[in-house]
Coordinates of N, CA and C in Angstrom, one line a residue:
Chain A
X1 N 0.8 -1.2 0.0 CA 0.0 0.0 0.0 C 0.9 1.2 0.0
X2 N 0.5 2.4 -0.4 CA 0.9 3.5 -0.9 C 1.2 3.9 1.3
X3 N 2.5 4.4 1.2 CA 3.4 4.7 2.2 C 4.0 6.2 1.7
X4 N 4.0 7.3 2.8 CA 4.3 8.8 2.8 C 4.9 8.9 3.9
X5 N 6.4 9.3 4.0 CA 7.1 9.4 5.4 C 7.9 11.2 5.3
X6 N 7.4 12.1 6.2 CA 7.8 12.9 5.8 C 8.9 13.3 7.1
X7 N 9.5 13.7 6.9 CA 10.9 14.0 7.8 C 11.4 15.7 7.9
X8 N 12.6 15.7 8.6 CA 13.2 17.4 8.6 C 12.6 18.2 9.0
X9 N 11.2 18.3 9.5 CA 10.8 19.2 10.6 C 11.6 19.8 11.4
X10 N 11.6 20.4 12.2 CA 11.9 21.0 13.5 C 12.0 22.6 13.8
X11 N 12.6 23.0 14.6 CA 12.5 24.9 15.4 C 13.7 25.1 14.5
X12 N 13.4 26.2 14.0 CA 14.1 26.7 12.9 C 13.8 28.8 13.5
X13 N 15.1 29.2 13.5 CA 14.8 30.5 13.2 C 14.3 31.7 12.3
X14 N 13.5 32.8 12.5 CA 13.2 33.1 11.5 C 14.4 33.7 10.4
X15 N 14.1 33.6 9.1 CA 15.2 34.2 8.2 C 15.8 32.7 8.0
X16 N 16.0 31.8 8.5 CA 16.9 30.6 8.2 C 15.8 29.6 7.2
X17 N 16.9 28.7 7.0 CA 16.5 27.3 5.7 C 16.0 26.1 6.5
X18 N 15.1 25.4 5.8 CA 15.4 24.1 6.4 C 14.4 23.3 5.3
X19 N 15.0 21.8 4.8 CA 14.7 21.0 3.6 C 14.0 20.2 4.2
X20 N 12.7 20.2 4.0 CA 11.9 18.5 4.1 C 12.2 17.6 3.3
X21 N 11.9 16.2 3.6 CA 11.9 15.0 3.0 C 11.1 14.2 3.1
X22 N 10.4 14.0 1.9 CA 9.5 13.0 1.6 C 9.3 11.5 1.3
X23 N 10.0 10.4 2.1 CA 10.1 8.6 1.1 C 9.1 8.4 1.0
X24 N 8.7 7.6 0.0 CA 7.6 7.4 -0.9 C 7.9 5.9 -0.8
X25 N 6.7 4.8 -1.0 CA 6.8 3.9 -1.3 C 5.5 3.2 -1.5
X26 N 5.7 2.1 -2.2 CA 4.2 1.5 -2.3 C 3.5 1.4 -3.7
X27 N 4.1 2.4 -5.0 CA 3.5 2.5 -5.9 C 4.5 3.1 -6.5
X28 N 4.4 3.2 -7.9 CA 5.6 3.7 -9.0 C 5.2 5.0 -9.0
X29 N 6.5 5.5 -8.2 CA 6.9 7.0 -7.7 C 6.8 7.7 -9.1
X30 N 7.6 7.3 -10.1 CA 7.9 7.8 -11.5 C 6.8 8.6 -12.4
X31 N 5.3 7.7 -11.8 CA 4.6 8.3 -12.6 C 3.8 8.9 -12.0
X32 N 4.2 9.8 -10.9 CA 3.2 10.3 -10.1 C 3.7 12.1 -9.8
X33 N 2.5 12.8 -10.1 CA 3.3 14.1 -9.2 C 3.0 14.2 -7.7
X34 N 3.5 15.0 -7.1 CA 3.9 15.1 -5.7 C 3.4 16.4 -5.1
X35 N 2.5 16.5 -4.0 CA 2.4 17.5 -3.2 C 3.0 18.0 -1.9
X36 N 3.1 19.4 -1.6 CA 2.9 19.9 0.0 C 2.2 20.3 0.3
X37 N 1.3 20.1 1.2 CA 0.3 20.9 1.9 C 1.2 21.2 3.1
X38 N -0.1 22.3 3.8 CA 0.6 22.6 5.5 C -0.8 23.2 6.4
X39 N -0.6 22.9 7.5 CA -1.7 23.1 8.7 C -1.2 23.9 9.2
X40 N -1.3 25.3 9.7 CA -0.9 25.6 11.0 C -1.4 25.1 11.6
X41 N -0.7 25.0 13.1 CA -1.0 24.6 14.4 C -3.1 25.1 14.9
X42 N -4.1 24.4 14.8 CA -5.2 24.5 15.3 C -6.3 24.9 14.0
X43 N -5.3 24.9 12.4 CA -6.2 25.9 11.6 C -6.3 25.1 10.4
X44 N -6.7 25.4 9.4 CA -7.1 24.7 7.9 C -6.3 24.4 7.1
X45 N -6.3 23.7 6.5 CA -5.4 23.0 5.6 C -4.8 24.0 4.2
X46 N -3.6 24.3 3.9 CA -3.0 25.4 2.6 C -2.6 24.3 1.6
X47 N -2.8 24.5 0.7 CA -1.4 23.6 -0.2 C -0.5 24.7 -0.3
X48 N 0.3 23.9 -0.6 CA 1.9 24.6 -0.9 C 2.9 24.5 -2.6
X49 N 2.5 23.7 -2.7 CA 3.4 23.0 -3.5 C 3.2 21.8 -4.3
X50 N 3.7 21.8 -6.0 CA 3.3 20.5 -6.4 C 4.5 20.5 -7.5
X51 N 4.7 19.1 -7.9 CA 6.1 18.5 -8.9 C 5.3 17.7 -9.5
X52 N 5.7 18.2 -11.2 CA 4.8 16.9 -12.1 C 6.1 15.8 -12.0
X53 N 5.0 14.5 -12.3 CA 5.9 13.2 -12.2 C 7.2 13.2 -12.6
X54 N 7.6 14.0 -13.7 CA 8.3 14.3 -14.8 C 9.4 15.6 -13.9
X55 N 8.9 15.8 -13.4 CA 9.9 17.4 -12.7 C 9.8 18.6 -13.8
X56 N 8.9 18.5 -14.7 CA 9.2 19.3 -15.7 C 8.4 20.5 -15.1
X57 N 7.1 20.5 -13.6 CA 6.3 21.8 -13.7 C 6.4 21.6 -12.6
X58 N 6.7 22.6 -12.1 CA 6.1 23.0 -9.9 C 5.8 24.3 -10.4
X59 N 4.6 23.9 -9.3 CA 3.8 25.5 -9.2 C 3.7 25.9 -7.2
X60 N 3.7 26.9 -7.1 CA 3.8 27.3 -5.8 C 2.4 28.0 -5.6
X61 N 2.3 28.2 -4.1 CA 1.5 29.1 -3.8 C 2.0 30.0 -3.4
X62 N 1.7 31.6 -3.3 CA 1.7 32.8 -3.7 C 2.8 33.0 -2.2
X63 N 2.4 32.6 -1.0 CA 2.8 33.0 -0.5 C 4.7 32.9 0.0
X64 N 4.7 31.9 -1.1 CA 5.7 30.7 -0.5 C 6.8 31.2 -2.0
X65 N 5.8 31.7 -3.0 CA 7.1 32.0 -4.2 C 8.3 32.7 -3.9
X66 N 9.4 32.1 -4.7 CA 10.7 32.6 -4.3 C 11.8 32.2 -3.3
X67 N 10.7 31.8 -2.4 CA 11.3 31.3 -1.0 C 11.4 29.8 -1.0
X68 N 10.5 29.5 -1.5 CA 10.3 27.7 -1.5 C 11.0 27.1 -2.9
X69 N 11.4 25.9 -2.7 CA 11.6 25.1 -4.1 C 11.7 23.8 -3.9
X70 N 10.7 23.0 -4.9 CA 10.4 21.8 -4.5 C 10.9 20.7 -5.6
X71 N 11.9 19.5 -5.5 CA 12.3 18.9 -6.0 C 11.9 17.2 -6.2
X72 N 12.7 16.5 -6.7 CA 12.4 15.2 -6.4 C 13.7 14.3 -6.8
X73 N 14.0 13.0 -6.5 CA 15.1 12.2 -6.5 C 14.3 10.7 -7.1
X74 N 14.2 10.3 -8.3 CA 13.8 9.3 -8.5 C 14.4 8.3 -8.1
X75 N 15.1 8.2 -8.3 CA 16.1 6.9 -7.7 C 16.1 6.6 -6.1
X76 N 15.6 7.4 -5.1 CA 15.3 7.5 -3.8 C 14.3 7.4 -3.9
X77 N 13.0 7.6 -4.4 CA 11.4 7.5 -4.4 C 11.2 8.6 -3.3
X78 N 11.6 9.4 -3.7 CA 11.9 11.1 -2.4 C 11.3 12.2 -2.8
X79 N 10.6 13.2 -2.6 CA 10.5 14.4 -2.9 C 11.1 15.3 -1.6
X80 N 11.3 16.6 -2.2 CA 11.7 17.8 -1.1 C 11.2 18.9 -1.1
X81 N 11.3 19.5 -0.1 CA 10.8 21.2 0.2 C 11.8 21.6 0.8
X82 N 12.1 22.1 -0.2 CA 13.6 23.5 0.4 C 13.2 24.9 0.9
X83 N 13.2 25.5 1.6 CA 12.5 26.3 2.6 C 13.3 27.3 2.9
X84 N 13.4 28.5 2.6 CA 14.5 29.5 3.0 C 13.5 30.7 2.8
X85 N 14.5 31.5 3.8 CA 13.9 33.2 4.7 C 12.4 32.7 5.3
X86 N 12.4 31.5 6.3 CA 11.3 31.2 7.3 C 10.7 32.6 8.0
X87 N 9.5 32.2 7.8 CA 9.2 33.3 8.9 C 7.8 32.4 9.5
X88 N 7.2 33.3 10.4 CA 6.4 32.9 11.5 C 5.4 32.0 11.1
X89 N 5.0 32.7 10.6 CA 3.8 31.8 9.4 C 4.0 30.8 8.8
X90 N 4.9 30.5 8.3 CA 5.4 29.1 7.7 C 5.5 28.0 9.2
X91 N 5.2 28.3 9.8 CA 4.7 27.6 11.1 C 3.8 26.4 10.7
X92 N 4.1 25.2 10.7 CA 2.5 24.5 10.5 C 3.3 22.7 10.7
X93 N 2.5 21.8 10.4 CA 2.4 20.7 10.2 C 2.9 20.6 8.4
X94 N 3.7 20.0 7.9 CA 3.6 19.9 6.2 C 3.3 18.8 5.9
X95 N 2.2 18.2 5.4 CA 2.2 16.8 4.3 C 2.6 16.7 3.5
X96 N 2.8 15.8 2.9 CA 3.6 15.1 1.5 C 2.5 14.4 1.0
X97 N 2.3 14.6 0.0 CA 0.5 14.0 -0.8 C 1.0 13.5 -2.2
X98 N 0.3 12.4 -2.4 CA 0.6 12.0 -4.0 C -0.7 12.2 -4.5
X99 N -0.6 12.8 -5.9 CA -1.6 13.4 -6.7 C -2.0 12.0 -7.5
X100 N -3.4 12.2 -8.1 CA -3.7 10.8 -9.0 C -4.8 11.6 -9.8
X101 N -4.9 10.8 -10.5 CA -6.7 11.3 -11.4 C -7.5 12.2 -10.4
X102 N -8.2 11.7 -9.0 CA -8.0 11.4 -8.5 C -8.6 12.7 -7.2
X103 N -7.5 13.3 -8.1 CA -6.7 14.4 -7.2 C -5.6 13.9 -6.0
X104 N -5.7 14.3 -4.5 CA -4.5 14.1 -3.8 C -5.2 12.6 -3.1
X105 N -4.8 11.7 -3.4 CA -5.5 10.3 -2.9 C -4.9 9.3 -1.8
X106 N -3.4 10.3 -0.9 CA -2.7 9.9 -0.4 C -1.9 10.6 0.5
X107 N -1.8 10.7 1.8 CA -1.5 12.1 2.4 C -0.2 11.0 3.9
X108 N 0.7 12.1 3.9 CA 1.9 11.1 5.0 C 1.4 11.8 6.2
X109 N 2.2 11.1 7.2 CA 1.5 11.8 8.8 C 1.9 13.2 9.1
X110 N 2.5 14.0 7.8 CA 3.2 15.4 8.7 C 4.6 15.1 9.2
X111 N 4.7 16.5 9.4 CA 6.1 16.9 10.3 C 6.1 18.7 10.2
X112 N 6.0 19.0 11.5 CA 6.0 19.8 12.1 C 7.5 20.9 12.4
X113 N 7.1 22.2 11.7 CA 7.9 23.2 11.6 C 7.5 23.9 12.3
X114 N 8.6 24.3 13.2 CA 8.2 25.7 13.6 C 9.1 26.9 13.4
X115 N 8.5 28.0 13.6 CA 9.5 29.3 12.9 C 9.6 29.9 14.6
X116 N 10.4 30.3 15.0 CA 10.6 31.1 16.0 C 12.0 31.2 16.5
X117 N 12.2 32.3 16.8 CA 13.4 32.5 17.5 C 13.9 31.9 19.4
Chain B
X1 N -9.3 30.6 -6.4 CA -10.7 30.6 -6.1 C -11.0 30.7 -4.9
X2 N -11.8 31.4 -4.0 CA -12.0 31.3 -2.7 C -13.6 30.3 -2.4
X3 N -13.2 29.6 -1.8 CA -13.8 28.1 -1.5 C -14.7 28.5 0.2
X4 N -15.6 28.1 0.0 CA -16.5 28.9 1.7 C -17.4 27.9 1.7
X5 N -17.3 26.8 3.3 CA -18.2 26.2 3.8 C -18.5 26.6 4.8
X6 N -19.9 26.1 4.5 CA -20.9 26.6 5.7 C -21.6 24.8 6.1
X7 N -21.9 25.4 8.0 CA -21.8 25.8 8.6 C -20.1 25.1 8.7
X8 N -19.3 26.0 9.8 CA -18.5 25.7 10.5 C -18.6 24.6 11.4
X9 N -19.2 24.4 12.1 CA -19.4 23.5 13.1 C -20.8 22.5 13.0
X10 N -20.9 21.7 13.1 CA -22.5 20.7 13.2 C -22.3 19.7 14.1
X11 N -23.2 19.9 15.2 CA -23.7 19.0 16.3 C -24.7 17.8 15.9
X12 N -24.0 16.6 15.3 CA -25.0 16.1 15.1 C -25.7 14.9 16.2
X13 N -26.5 14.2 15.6 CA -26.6 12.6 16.7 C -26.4 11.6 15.7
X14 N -26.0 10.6 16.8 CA -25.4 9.4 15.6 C -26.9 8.3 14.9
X15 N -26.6 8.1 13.9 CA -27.6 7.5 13.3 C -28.8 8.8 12.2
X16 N -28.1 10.0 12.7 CA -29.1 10.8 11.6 C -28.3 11.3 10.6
X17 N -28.5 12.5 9.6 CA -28.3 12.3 8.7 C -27.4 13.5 8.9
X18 N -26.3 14.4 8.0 CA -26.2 15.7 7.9 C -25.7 16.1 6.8
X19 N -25.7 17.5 6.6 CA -25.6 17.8 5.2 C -24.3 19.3 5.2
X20 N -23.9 19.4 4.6 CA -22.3 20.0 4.4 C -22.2 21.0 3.1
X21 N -21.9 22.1 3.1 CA -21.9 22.9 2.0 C -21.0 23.6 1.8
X22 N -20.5 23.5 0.2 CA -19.0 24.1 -0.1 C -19.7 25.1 -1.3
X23 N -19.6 26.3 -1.6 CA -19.1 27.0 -2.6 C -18.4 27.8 -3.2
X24 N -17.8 27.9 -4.2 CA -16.6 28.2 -5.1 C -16.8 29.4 -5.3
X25 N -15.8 30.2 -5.6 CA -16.3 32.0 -6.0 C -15.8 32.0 -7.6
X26 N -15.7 30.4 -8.1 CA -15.2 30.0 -9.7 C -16.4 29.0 -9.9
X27 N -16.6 28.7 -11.4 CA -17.2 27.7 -11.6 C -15.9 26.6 -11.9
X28 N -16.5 25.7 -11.7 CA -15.1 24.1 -11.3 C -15.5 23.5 -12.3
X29 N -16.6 23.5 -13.5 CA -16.7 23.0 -14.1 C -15.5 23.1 -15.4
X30 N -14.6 22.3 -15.6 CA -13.8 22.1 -16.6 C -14.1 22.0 -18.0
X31 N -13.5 22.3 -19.0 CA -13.6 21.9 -20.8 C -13.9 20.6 -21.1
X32 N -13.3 20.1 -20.1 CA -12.9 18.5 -20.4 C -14.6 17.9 -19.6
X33 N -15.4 18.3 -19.0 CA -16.5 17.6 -18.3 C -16.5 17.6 -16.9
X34 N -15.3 17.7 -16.6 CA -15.2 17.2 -15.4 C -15.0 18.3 -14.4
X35 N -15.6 17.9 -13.2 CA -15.5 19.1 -12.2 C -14.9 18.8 -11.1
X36 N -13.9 19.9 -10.9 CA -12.8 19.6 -9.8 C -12.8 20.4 -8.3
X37 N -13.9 19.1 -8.2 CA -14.3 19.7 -6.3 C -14.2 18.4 -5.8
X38 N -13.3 18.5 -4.9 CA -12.8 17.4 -3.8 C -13.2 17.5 -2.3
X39 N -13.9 16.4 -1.7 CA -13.8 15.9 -0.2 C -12.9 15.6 0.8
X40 N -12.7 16.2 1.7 CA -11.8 15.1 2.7 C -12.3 15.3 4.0
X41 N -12.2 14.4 4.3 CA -12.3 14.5 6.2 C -11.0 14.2 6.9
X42 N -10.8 15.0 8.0 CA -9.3 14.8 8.8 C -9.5 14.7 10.3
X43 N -9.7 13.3 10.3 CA -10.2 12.8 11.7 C -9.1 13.4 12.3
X44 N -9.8 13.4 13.9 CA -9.1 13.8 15.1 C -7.3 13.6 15.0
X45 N -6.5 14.0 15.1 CA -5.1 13.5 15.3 C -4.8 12.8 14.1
X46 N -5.4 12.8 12.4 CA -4.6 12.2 12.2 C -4.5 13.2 10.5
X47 N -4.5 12.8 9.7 CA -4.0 13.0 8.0 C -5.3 12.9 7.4
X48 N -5.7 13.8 6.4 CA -6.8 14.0 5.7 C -7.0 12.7 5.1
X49 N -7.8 12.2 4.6 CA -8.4 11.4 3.8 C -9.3 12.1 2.6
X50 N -8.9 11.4 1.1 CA -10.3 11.4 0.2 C -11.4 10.6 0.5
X51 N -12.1 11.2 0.3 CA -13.7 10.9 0.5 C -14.1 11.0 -1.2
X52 N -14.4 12.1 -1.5 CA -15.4 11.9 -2.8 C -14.5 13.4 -4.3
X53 N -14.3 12.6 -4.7 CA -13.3 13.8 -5.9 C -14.4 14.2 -7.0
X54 N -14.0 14.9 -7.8 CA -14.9 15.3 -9.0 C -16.2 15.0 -8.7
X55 N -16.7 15.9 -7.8 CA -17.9 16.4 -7.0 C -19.0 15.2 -6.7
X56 N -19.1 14.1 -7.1 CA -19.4 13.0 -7.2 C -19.4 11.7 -7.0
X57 N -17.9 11.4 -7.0 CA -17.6 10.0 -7.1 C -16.9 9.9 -5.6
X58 N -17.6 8.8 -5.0 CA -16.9 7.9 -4.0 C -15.1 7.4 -4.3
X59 N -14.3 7.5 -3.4 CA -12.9 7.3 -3.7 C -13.0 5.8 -3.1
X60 N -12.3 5.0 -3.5 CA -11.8 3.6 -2.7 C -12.1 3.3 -1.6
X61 N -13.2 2.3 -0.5 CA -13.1 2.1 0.2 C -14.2 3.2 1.1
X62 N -15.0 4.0 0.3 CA -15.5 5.4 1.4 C -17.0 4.6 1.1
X63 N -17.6 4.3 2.8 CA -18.8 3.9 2.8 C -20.0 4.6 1.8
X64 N -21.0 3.9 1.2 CA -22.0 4.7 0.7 C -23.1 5.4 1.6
X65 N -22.4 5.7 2.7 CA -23.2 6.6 3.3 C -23.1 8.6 2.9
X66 N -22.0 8.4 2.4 CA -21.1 9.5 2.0 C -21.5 9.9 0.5
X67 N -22.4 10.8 0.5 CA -22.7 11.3 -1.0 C -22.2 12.5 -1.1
X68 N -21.7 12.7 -2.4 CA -21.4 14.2 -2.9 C -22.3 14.5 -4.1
X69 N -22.8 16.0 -4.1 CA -23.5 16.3 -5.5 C -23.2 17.3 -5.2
X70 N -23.9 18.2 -6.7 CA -23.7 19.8 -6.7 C -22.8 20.1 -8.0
X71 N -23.0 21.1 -8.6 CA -22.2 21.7 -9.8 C -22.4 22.9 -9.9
X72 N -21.3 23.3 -10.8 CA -21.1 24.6 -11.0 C -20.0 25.5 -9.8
X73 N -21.0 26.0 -8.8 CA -20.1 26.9 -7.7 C -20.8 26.1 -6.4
X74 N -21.7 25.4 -6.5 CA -22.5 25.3 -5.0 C -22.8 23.5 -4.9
X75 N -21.9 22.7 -3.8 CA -21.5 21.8 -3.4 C -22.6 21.3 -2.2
X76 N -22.1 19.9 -2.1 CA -23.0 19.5 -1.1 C -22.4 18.1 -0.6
X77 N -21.8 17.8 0.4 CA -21.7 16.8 0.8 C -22.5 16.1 2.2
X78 N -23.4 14.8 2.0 CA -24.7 14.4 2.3 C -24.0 12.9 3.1
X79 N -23.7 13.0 4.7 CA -23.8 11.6 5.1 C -25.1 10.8 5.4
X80 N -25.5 10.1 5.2 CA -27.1 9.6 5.4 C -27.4 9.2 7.0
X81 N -26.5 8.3 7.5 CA -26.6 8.3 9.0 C -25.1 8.1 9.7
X82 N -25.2 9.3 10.2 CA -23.9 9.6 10.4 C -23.4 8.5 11.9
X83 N -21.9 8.1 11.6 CA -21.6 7.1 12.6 C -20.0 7.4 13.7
X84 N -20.2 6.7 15.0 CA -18.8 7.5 15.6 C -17.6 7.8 14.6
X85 N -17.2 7.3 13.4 CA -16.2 7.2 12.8 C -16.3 8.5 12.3
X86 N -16.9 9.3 11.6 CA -17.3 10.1 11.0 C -17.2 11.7 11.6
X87 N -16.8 11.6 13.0 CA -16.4 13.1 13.4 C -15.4 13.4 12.7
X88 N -15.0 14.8 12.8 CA -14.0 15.2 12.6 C -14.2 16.0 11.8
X89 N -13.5 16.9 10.7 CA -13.2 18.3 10.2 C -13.5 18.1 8.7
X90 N -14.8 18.6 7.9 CA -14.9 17.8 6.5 C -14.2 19.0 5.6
X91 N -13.3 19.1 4.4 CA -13.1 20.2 4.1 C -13.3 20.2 2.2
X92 N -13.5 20.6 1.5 CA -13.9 21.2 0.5 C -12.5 21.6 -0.1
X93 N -12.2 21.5 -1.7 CA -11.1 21.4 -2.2 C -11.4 21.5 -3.8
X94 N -11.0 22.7 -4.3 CA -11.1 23.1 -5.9 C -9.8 22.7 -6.6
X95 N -9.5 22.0 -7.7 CA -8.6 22.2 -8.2 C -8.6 22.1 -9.7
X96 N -9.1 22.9 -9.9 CA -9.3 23.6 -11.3 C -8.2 24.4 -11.6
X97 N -8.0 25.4 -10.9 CA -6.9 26.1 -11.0 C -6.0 26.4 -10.0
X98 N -4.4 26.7 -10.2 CA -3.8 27.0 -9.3 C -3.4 28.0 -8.6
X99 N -3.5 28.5 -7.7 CA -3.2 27.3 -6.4 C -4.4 26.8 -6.0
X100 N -4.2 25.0 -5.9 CA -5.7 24.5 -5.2 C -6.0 25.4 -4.2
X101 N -6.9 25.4 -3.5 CA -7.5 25.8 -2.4 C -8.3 25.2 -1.9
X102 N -8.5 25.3 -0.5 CA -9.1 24.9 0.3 C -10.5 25.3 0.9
X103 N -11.6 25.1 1.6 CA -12.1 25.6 2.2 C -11.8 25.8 3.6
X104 N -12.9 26.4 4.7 CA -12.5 26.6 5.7 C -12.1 25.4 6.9
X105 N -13.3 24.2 6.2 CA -13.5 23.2 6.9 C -15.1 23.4 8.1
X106 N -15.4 22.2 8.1 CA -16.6 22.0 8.6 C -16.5 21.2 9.8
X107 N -16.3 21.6 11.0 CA -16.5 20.4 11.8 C -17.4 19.7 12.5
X108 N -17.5 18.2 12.3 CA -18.4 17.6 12.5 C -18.4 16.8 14.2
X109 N -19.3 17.1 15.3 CA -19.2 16.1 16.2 C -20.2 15.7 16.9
X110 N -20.4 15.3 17.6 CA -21.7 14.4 18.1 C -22.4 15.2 18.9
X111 N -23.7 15.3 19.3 CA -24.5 16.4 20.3 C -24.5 15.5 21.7

């Protein structure tokens, strides 16, 4: 069965970087695009982020352009969120979601950023 | 697109029915037929689940208590008798265009 392990959370200061990690497994990573969503702490769900299966298209959300960049490692069955100039609001829970027909039909348990000094 | 369910909150009892409403400030109806409004519920403590995608269709494994209808901009998701499993946060999801969006979410729990 389709498996989402998301990793690299942790207390991060504001202005600073920090890369999530996504392993994937369970189904042919290759032909799948890849999401990030994020929760803040108590509130609604954002997307963030998506990679066609291909790496050929990531699209961002508005708030995250410039700052964010989202990759993938085929040969690891990995995707990532590269995260730089954190600020407060980038505070949240991040999922790692695999896209299908479908839409997002697969979501990992999270991992939890925080931004504070 | 900005995505708005109502009510926020519903106190239901178990074994009745309730009813859930999403609408789009876009029409979701696509070129291609298809309309890109998605379900999920994010039980207590854990990771959203699909429920019902392309405003309609049941996803893998989601009881047929769980109907979705509605087109255009105004949604409806319909549990028939709602059961302990079934609390939790139902949320509304366009992706027709980018960036998906979300709605506010609806939370569902027992009276």
């Amino acid at each position: 069965q389709v498996k989402l392990v998301e990793s690299g959370g942790g207390v991060v200061q504001p202005g600073k970087s920090l890369r999530l990690s996504c392993a994937a497994s369970g189904f042919t990573f290759t032909t799948y695009g890849m999401h990030w969503v994020r929760q803040p702490p108590g509130k609604g769900l954002e997307w963030v982020a998506v990679i066609s299966d291909d790496a050929s298209q990531k699209y961002f959300t508005d708030s995250v352009k410039g700052r964010f960049t989202i990759s993938r490692d085929d040969s690891k069955s990995t995707v990532y969120l590269q995260m730089h100039s954190l600020r407060a609001e980038d505070t949240a829970v991040y999922y790692c979601a695999k896209d299908s027909v479908a839409g997002i039909d697969s979501w990992g348990p999270g991992t939890l950023v925080i931004v504070s000094s | 697109v900005v995505m708005t369910q109502t009510p926020l909150s519903l106190s239901v009892t178990p074994g009745q029915p309730a009813s859930l409403s999403c609408k789009s400030s876009q029409n979701l109806l696509h070129s291609d037929g298809k309309t890109y409004l998605d379900w999920y519920l994010q039980k207590p403590g854990q990771s959203p689940q699909l429920l019902i995608y392309e405003a309609s269709n049941r996803f893998s494994g989601v009881p047929d208590r769980f109907r979705g209808s509605g087109s255009g901009t105004d949604f409806t998701l319909k549990i028939s008798r709602v059961e302990a499993e079934d609390v939790g946060v139902y949320y509304c999801m366009q992706r027709i265009q980018l960036p998906w969006t979300f709605g506010q979410g609806t939370r569902v729990d027992f009276k």
